[in-house]
Short mmCIF file of N, CA and C in Angstrom, two decimals:
data_model
loop_
_atom_site.label_atom_id
_atom_site.label_comp_id
_atom_site.label_asym_id
_atom_site.label_seq_id
_atom_site.Cartn_x
_atom_site.Cartn_y
_atom_site.Cartn_z
N UNK A 1 78.55 133.79 93.26
CA UNK A 1 79.35 132.81 93.97
C UNK A 1 78.98 131.38 93.57
N UNK A 2 77.80 131.18 93.17
CA UNK A 2 77.37 129.83 92.80
C UNK A 2 78.17 129.31 91.60
N UNK A 3 78.38 130.17 90.61
CA UNK A 3 79.14 129.77 89.42
C UNK A 3 80.59 129.45 89.80
N UNK A 4 81.15 130.26 90.69
CA UNK A 4 82.53 130.04 91.13
C UNK A 4 82.64 128.72 91.90
N UNK A 5 81.67 128.46 92.77
CA UNK A 5 81.67 127.22 93.56
C UNK A 5 81.52 126.01 92.64
N UNK A 6 80.67 126.12 91.62
CA UNK A 6 80.47 125.00 90.69
C UNK A 6 81.75 124.74 89.90
N UNK A 7 82.41 125.79 89.49
CA UNK A 7 83.66 125.64 88.74
C UNK A 7 84.75 125.00 89.61
N UNK A 8 84.83 125.44 90.85
CA UNK A 8 85.82 124.85 91.78
C UNK A 8 85.51 123.38 92.05
N UNK A 9 84.22 123.06 92.21
CA UNK A 9 83.82 121.68 92.46
C UNK A 9 84.20 120.80 91.26
N UNK A 10 83.93 121.27 90.05
CA UNK A 10 84.28 120.51 88.85
C UNK A 10 85.79 120.28 88.77
N UNK A 11 86.56 121.32 89.07
CA UNK A 11 88.01 121.20 89.05
C UNK A 11 88.49 120.18 90.09
N UNK A 12 87.94 120.27 91.30
CA UNK A 12 88.32 119.34 92.37
C UNK A 12 87.94 117.90 92.02
N UNK A 13 86.76 117.71 91.45
CA UNK A 13 86.33 116.36 91.08
C UNK A 13 87.22 115.78 89.99
N UNK A 14 87.63 116.59 89.03
CA UNK A 14 88.52 116.12 87.98
C UNK A 14 89.88 115.76 88.57
N UNK A 15 90.37 116.54 89.50
CA UNK A 15 91.67 116.26 90.12
C UNK A 15 91.60 114.97 90.94
N UNK A 16 90.54 114.80 91.70
CA UNK A 16 90.38 113.59 92.52
C UNK A 16 90.22 112.36 91.63
N UNK A 17 89.51 112.49 90.52
CA UNK A 17 89.34 111.39 89.57
C UNK A 17 90.71 110.97 89.00
N UNK A 18 91.54 111.94 88.70
CA UNK A 18 92.88 111.65 88.20
C UNK A 18 93.72 110.93 89.24
N UNK A 19 93.63 111.38 90.49
CA UNK A 19 94.37 110.71 91.57
C UNK A 19 93.90 109.27 91.73
N UNK A 20 92.57 109.07 91.66
CA UNK A 20 92.01 107.73 91.83
C UNK A 20 92.51 106.80 90.73
N UNK A 21 92.53 107.27 89.50
CA UNK A 21 93.02 106.44 88.40
C UNK A 21 94.50 106.11 88.57
N UNK A 22 95.27 107.08 89.05
CA UNK A 22 96.69 106.86 89.27
C UNK A 22 96.93 105.83 90.37
N UNK A 23 96.15 105.95 91.45
CA UNK A 23 96.27 104.99 92.56
C UNK A 23 95.89 103.58 92.08
N UNK A 24 94.82 103.48 91.29
CA UNK A 24 94.41 102.17 90.77
C UNK A 24 95.52 101.55 89.94
N UNK A 25 96.16 102.34 89.10
CA UNK A 25 97.25 101.84 88.27
C UNK A 25 98.42 101.39 89.13
N UNK A 26 98.76 102.18 90.15
CA UNK A 26 99.87 101.81 91.03
C UNK A 26 99.57 100.54 91.81
N UNK A 27 98.33 100.36 92.23
CA UNK A 27 97.96 99.15 92.96
C UNK A 27 98.05 97.91 92.07
N UNK A 28 97.63 98.03 90.82
CA UNK A 28 97.75 96.90 89.90
C UNK A 28 99.23 96.57 89.68
N UNK A 29 100.04 97.60 89.47
CA UNK A 29 101.48 97.37 89.28
C UNK A 29 102.08 96.72 90.52
N UNK A 30 101.72 97.18 91.70
CA UNK A 30 102.26 96.61 92.94
C UNK A 30 101.85 95.14 93.08
N UNK A 31 100.63 94.81 92.72
CA UNK A 31 100.18 93.42 92.78
C UNK A 31 100.94 92.53 91.82
N UNK A 32 101.14 92.99 90.60
CA UNK A 32 101.89 92.20 89.62
C UNK A 32 103.35 92.05 90.04
N UNK A 33 103.93 93.12 90.53
CA UNK A 33 105.32 93.07 90.99
C UNK A 33 105.46 92.08 92.14
N UNK A 34 104.52 92.11 93.07
CA UNK A 34 104.56 91.20 94.21
C UNK A 34 104.46 89.75 93.75
N UNK A 35 103.61 89.48 92.77
CA UNK A 35 103.46 88.11 92.26
C UNK A 35 104.75 87.63 91.61
N UNK A 36 105.38 88.47 90.84
CA UNK A 36 106.62 88.08 90.15
C UNK A 36 107.74 87.85 91.17
N UNK A 37 107.87 88.74 92.14
CA UNK A 37 108.92 88.60 93.16
C UNK A 37 108.69 87.33 93.98
N UNK A 38 107.45 87.03 94.28
CA UNK A 38 107.14 85.82 95.03
C UNK A 38 107.55 84.58 94.25
N UNK A 39 107.27 84.57 92.96
CA UNK A 39 107.65 83.41 92.13
C UNK A 39 109.16 83.23 92.11
N UNK A 40 109.91 84.31 91.98
CA UNK A 40 111.36 84.21 92.00
C UNK A 40 111.88 83.77 93.36
N UNK A 41 111.28 84.25 94.43
CA UNK A 41 111.72 83.86 95.77
C UNK A 41 111.47 82.38 96.03
N UNK A 42 110.37 81.86 95.53
CA UNK A 42 110.08 80.43 95.73
C UNK A 42 111.13 79.59 95.02
N UNK A 43 111.48 79.97 93.80
CA UNK A 43 112.50 79.21 93.06
C UNK A 43 113.88 79.38 93.70
N UNK A 44 114.19 80.58 94.15
CA UNK A 44 115.50 80.83 94.75
C UNK A 44 115.64 80.11 96.10
N UNK A 45 114.54 79.92 96.81
CA UNK A 45 114.59 79.24 98.10
C UNK A 45 115.13 77.82 97.95
N UNK A 46 114.73 77.16 96.87
CA UNK A 46 115.21 75.79 96.66
C UNK A 46 116.73 75.78 96.43
N UNK A 47 117.25 76.82 95.83
CA UNK A 47 118.69 76.89 95.58
C UNK A 47 119.48 77.15 96.86
N UNK A 48 118.83 77.71 97.88
CA UNK A 48 119.51 78.03 99.12
C UNK A 48 119.66 76.82 100.04
N UNK A 49 118.86 75.81 99.84
CA UNK A 49 118.93 74.63 100.69
C UNK A 49 120.12 73.76 100.26
N UNK A 50 120.81 73.25 101.25
CA UNK A 50 121.98 72.42 100.98
C UNK A 50 121.54 71.04 100.51
N UNK A 51 122.24 70.52 99.53
CA UNK A 51 121.95 69.20 98.99
C UNK A 51 122.40 68.14 100.00
N UNK A 52 121.49 67.29 100.47
CA UNK A 52 121.86 66.30 101.49
C UNK A 52 122.93 65.31 101.02
N UNK A 53 122.94 64.98 99.73
CA UNK A 53 123.96 64.04 99.24
C UNK A 53 125.36 64.66 99.31
N UNK A 54 125.46 65.96 99.06
CA UNK A 54 126.75 66.63 99.18
C UNK A 54 127.23 66.64 100.63
N UNK A 55 126.31 66.82 101.55
CA UNK A 55 126.66 66.81 102.97
C UNK A 55 127.19 65.43 103.36
N UNK A 56 126.51 64.39 102.90
CA UNK A 56 126.95 63.02 103.22
C UNK A 56 128.33 62.74 102.64
N UNK A 57 128.57 63.18 101.42
CA UNK A 57 129.88 62.97 100.79
C UNK A 57 130.95 63.68 101.59
N UNK A 58 130.70 64.91 102.01
CA UNK A 58 131.69 65.67 102.78
C UNK A 58 132.01 64.98 104.11
N UNK A 59 130.97 64.51 104.78
CA UNK A 59 131.18 63.83 106.07
C UNK A 59 131.97 62.55 105.88
N UNK A 60 131.62 61.77 104.84
CA UNK A 60 132.35 60.53 104.58
C UNK A 60 133.80 60.80 104.21
N UNK A 61 134.08 61.86 103.47
CA UNK A 61 135.46 62.23 103.14
C UNK A 61 136.24 62.58 104.40
N UNK A 62 135.59 63.30 105.30
CA UNK A 62 136.25 63.69 106.54
C UNK A 62 136.56 62.45 107.37
N UNK A 63 135.61 61.52 107.46
CA UNK A 63 135.84 60.29 108.22
C UNK A 63 136.97 59.49 107.60
N UNK A 64 136.97 59.43 106.27
CA UNK A 64 138.01 58.67 105.56
C UNK A 64 139.39 59.28 105.82
N UNK A 65 139.48 60.59 105.80
CA UNK A 65 140.77 61.26 106.07
C UNK A 65 141.22 61.01 107.49
N UNK A 66 140.29 61.03 108.44
CA UNK A 66 140.66 60.80 109.84
C UNK A 66 141.12 59.35 110.05
N UNK A 67 140.51 58.41 109.37
CA UNK A 67 140.90 57.01 109.53
C UNK A 67 142.24 56.72 108.86
N UNK A 68 142.54 57.43 107.78
CA UNK A 68 143.80 57.17 107.07
C UNK A 68 144.97 57.87 107.72
N UNK A 69 144.72 58.80 108.62
CA UNK A 69 145.82 59.54 109.25
C UNK A 69 146.40 58.84 110.44
#
């Protein structure tokens, strides 16, 4: 039984080592992916904000139309 137990232990250790390496790779990928997505979100956030000069122009156009009517 000792030989069988040693063989099973070696097999289990090899399987767990493989899982650990796979998890490490996935964690590195997740970290890199998160960094890239964050960079894109920061740049995209600026595009979502309304330009204050455009707002002023729209308001002034509306006032001008109301005064001319």
